mmCIF file of C-alpha atoms in Angstrom:
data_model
loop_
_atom_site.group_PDB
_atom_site.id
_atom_site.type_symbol
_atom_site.label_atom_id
_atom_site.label_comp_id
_atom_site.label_asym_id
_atom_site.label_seq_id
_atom_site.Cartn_x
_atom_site.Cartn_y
_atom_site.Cartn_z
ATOM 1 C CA UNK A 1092 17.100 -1.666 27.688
ATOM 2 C CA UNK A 1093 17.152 -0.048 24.464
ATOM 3 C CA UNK A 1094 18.415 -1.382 21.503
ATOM 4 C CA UNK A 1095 20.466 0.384 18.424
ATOM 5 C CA UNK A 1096 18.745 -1.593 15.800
ATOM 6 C CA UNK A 1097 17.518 -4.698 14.661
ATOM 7 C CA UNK A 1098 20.873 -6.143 13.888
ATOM 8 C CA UNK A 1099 22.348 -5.324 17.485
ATOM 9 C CA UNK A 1100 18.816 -7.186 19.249
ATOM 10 C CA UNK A 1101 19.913 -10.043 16.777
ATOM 11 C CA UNK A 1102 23.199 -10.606 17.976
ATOM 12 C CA UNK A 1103 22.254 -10.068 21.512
ATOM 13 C CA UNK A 1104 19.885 -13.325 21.210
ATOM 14 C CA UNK A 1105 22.101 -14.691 19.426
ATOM 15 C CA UNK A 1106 24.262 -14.971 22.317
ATOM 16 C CA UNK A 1107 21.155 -16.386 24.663
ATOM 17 C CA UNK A 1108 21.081 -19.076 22.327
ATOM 18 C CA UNK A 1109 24.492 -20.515 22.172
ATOM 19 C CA UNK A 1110 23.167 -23.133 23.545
ATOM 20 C CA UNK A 1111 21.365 -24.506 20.372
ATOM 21 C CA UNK A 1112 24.897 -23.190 18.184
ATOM 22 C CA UNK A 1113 25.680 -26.519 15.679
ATOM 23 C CA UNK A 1114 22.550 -28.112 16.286
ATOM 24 C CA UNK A 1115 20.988 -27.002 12.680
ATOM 25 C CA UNK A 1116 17.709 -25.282 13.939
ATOM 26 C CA UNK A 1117 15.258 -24.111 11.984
ATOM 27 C CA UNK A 1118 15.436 -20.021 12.472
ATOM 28 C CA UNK A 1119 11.889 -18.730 11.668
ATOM 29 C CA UNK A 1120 11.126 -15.044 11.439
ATOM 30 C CA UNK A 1121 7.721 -12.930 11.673
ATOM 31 C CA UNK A 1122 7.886 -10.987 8.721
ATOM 32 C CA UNK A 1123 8.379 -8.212 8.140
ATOM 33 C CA UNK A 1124 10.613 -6.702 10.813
ATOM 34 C CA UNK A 1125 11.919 -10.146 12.280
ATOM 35 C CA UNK A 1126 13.175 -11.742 8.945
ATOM 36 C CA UNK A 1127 16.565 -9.623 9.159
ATOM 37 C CA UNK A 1128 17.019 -10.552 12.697
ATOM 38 C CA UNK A 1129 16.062 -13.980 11.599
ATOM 39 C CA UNK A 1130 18.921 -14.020 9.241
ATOM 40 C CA UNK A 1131 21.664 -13.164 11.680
ATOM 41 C CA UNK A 1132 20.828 -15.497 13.959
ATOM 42 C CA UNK A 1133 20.697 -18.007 11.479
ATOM 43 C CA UNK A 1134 24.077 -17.066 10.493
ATOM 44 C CA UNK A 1135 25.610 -17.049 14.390
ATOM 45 C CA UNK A 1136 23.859 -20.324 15.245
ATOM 46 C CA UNK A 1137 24.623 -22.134 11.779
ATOM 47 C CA UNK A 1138 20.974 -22.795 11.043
ATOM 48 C CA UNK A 1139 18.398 -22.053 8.358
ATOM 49 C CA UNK A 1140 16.092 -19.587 7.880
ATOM 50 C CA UNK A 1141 12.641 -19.529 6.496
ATOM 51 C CA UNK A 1142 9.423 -17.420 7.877
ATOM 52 C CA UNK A 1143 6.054 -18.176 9.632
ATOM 53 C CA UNK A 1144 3.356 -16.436 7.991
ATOM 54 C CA UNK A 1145 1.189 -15.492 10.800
ATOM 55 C CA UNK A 1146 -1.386 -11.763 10.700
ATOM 56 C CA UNK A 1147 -2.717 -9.957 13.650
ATOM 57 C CA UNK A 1148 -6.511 -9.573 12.853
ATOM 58 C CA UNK A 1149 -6.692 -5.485 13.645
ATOM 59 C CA UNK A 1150 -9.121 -3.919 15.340
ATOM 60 C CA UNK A 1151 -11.563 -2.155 13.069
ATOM 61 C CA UNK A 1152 -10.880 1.902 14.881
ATOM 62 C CA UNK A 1153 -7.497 0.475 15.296
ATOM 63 C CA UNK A 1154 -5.439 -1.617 13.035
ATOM 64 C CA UNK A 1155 -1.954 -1.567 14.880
ATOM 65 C CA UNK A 1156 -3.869 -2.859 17.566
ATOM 66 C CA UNK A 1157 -4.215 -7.079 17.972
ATOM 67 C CA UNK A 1158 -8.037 -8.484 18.379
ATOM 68 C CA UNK A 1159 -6.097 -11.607 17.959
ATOM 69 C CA UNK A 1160 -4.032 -13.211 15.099
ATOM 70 C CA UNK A 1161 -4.390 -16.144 12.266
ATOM 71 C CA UNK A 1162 -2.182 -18.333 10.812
ATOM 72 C CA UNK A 1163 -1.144 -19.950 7.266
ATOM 73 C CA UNK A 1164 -3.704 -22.922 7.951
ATOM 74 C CA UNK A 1165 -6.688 -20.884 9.084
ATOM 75 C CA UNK A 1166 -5.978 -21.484 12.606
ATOM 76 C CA UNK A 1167 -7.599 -18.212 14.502
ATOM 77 C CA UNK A 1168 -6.734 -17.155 18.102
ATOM 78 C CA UNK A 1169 -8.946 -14.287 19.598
ATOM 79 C CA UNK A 1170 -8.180 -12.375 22.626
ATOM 80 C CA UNK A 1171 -10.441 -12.367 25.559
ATOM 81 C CA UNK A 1172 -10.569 -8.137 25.201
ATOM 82 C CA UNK A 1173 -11.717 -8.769 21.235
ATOM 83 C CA UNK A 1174 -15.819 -7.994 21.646
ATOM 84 C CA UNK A 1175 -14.969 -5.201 23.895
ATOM 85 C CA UNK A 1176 -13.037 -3.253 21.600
ATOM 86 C CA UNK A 1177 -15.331 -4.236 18.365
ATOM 87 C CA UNK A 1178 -14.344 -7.641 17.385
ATOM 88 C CA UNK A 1179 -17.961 -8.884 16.807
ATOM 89 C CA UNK A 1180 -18.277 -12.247 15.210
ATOM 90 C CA UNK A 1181 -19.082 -11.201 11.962
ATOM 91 C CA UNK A 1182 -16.515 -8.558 11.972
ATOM 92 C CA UNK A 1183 -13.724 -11.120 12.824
ATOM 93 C CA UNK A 1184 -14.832 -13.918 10.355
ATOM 94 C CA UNK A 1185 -14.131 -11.041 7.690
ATOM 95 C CA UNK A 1186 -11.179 -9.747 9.179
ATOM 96 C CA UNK A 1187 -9.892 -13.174 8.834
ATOM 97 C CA UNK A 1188 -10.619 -13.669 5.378
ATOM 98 C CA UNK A 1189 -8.528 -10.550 4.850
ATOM 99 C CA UNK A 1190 -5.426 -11.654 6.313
ATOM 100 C CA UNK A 1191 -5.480 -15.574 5.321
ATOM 101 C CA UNK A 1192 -5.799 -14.370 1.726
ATOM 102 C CA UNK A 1193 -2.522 -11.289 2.493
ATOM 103 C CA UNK A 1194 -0.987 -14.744 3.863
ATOM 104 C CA UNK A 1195 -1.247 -16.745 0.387
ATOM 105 C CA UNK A 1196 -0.290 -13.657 -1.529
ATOM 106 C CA UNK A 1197 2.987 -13.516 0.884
ATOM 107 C CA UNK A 1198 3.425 -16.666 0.576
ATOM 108 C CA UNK A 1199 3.581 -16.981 -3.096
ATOM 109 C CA UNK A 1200 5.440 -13.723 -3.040
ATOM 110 C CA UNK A 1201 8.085 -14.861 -0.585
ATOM 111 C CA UNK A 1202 8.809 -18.322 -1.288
ATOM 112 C CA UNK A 1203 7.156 -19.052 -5.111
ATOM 113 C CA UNK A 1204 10.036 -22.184 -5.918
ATOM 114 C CA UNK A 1205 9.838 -24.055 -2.787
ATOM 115 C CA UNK A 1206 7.358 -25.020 0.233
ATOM 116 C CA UNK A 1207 7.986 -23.575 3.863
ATOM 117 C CA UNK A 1208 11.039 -25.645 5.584
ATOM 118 C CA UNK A 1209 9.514 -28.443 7.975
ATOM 119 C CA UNK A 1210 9.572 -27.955 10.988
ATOM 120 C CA UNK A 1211 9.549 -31.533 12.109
ATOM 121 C CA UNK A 1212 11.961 -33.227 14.826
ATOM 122 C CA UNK A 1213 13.933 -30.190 14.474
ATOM 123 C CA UNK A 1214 14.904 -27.213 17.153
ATOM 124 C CA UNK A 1215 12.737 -24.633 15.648
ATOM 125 C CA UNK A 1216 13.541 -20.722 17.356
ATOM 126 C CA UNK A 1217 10.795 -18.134 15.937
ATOM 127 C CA UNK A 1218 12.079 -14.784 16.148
ATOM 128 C CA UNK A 1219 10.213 -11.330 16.099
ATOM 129 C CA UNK A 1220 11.698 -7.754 16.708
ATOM 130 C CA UNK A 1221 9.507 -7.847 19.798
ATOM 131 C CA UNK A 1222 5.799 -9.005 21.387
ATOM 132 C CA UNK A 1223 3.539 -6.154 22.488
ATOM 133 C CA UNK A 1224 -0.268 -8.500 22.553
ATOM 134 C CA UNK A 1225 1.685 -11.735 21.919
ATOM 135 C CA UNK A 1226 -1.139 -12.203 19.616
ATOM 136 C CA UNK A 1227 0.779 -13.129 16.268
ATOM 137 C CA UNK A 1228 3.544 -15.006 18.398
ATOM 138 C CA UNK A 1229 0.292 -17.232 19.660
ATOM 139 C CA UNK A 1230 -0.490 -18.250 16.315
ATOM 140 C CA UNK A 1231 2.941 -18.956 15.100
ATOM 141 C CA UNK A 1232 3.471 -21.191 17.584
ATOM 142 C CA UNK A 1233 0.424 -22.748 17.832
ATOM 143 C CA UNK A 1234 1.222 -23.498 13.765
ATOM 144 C CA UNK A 1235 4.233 -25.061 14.578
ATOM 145 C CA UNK A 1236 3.472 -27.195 17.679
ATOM 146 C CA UNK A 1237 0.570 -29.360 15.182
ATOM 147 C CA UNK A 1238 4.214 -29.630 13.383
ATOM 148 C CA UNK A 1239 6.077 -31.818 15.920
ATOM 149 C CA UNK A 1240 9.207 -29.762 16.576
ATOM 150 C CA UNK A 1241 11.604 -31.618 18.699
ATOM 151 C CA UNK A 1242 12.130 -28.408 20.732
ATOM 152 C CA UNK A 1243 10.028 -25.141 20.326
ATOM 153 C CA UNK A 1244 11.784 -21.862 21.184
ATOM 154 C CA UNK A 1245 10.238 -17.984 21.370
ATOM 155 C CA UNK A 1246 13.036 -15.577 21.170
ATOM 156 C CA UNK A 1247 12.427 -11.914 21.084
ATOM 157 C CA UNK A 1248 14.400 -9.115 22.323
ATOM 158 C CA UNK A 1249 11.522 -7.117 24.079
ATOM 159 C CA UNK A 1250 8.110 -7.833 25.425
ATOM 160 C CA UNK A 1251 5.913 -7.226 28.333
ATOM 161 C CA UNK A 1252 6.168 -9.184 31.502
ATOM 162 C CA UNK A 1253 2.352 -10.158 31.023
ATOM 163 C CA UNK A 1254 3.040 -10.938 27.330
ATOM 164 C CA UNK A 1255 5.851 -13.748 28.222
ATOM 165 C CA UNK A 1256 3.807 -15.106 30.793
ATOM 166 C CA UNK A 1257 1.136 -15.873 28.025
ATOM 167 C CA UNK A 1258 3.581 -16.955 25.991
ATOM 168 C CA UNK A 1259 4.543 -19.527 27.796
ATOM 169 C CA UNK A 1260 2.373 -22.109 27.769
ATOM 170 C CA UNK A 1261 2.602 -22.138 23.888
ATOM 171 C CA UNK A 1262 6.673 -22.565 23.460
ATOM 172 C CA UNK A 1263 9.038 -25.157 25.295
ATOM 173 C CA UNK A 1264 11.624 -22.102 26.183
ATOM 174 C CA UNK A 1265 11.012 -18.040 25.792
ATOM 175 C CA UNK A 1266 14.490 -16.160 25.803
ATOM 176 C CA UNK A 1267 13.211 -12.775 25.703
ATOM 177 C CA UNK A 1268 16.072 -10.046 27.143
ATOM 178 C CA UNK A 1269 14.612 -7.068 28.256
ATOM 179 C CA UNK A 1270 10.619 -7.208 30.220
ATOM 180 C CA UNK A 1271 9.907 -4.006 30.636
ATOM 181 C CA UNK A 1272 7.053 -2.624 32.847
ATOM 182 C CA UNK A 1273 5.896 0.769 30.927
ATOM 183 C CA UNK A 1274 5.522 -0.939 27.402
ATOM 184 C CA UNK A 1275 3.598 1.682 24.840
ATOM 185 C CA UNK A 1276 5.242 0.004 21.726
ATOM 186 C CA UNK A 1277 8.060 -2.209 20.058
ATOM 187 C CA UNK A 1278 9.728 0.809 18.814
ATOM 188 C CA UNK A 1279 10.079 2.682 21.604
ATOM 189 C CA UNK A 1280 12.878 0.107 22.833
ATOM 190 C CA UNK A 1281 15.086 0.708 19.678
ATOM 191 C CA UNK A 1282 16.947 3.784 18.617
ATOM 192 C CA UNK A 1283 16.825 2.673 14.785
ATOM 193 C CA UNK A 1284 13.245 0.685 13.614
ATOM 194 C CA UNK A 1285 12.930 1.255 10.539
ATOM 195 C CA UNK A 1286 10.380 -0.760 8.533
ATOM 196 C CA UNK A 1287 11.368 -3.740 6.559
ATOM 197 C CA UNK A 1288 9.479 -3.826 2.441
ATOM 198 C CA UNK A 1289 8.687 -7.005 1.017
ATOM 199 C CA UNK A 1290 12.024 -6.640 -1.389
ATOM 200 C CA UNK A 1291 14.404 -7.085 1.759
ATOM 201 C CA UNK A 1292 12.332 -9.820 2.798
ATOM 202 C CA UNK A 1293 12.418 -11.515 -0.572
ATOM 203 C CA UNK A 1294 16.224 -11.181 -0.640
ATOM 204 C CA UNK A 1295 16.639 -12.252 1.898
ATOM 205 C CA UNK A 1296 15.038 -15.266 1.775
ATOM 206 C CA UNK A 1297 16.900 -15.957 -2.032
ATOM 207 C CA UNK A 1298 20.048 -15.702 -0.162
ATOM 208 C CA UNK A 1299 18.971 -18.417 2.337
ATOM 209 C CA UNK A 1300 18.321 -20.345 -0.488
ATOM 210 C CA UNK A 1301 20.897 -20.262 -2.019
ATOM 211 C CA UNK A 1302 23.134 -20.593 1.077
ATOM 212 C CA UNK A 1303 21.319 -23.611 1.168
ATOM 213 C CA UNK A 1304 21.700 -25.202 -2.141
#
């Protein structure tokens, strides 16, 4: 399955997830890719957006590549491929540093009048364009379980078969529509990716808000 774009994946879950329609959830997006998708689902389902602030921690020869992930409380998950492809202890402790501090600057950037949306006793669906490691999905949803979400929901449009089997054990549903087997990269499943600046994100996110108020 390939997709046209972000917005046609969005609609697509969307309508895998007409089952939560009415019920207010609590739409949170990945940034930087998801937080459109996150915003059309909000829209179809009637519920609110906000984002998860989770980073993959990069590999050092490799940054697009997921030694594991971290999330807005310092919560770290590592792989169990990290030291093999040159996530030494040392290395990661800094490589976490990085990204918790990238997190606080988002943070601030993204959301400066008001604190994330809780997450608790609600139906919370985190979104993301798509799951190659799974690695920043872990974290997310690790983040949100310590929350106490009355129902915890993965939705992506694309992801390994390996990938939602991890997933799994960390969510109380995964809708993901498409698992294929030859999986290189999330953008090889969408005609249109293009990438998503910090400006959309932040407009995105002041439209929410204002929806809201």
């Amino acid at each position: 399955m390939v997709f046209a774009n972000r917005n046609q994946a969005a609609d697509r879950l969307a309508v895998a997830l007409q089952a939560y329609k009415g019920l207010n959830p609590l739409i949170l997006a990945i940034p930087r890719g998801a937080v459109p998708m996150g915003q059309r689902l909000a829209s179809a389902l009637g519920g609110e957006l906000d984002v998860v602030l989770v980073r993959k921690l990069r590999a050092p020869f490799n940054p697009e590549f997921a030694l594991g992930s971290i999330d807005e409380s310092g919560w770290g998950y590592i792989a169990d491929y990290a030291e093999s492809a040159g996530g030494t202890p040392a290395y990661l402790e800094q490589e976490k540093k990085a990204q918790l501090d990238t997190i606080k600057k988002r943070r601030a950037q993204y959301t400066p009048l008001r604190p994330p949306i809780d997450p608790t006793g609600r139906v919370v669906i985190v979104v993301d364009d798509g799951l190659a490691t799974g690695a920043t999905m872990i974290s997310a949803l690790h983040a949100l379980r310590a929350k106490k979400p009355a129902r915890l929901i993965c939705a992506v449009p694309v992801a390994p078969p390996d990938t939602v089997e991890k997933i799994r054990g960390y969510a109380d549903e995964v809708v993901c529509l498409s698992t294929p087997m030859f999986f290189q990269a999330v953008g090889q499943f969408y005609a249109d990716f293009p990438q998503v600046d910090d400006s959309e994100v932040i407009e995105i996110l002041e439209q929410a808000g204002r929806a809201k108020g």
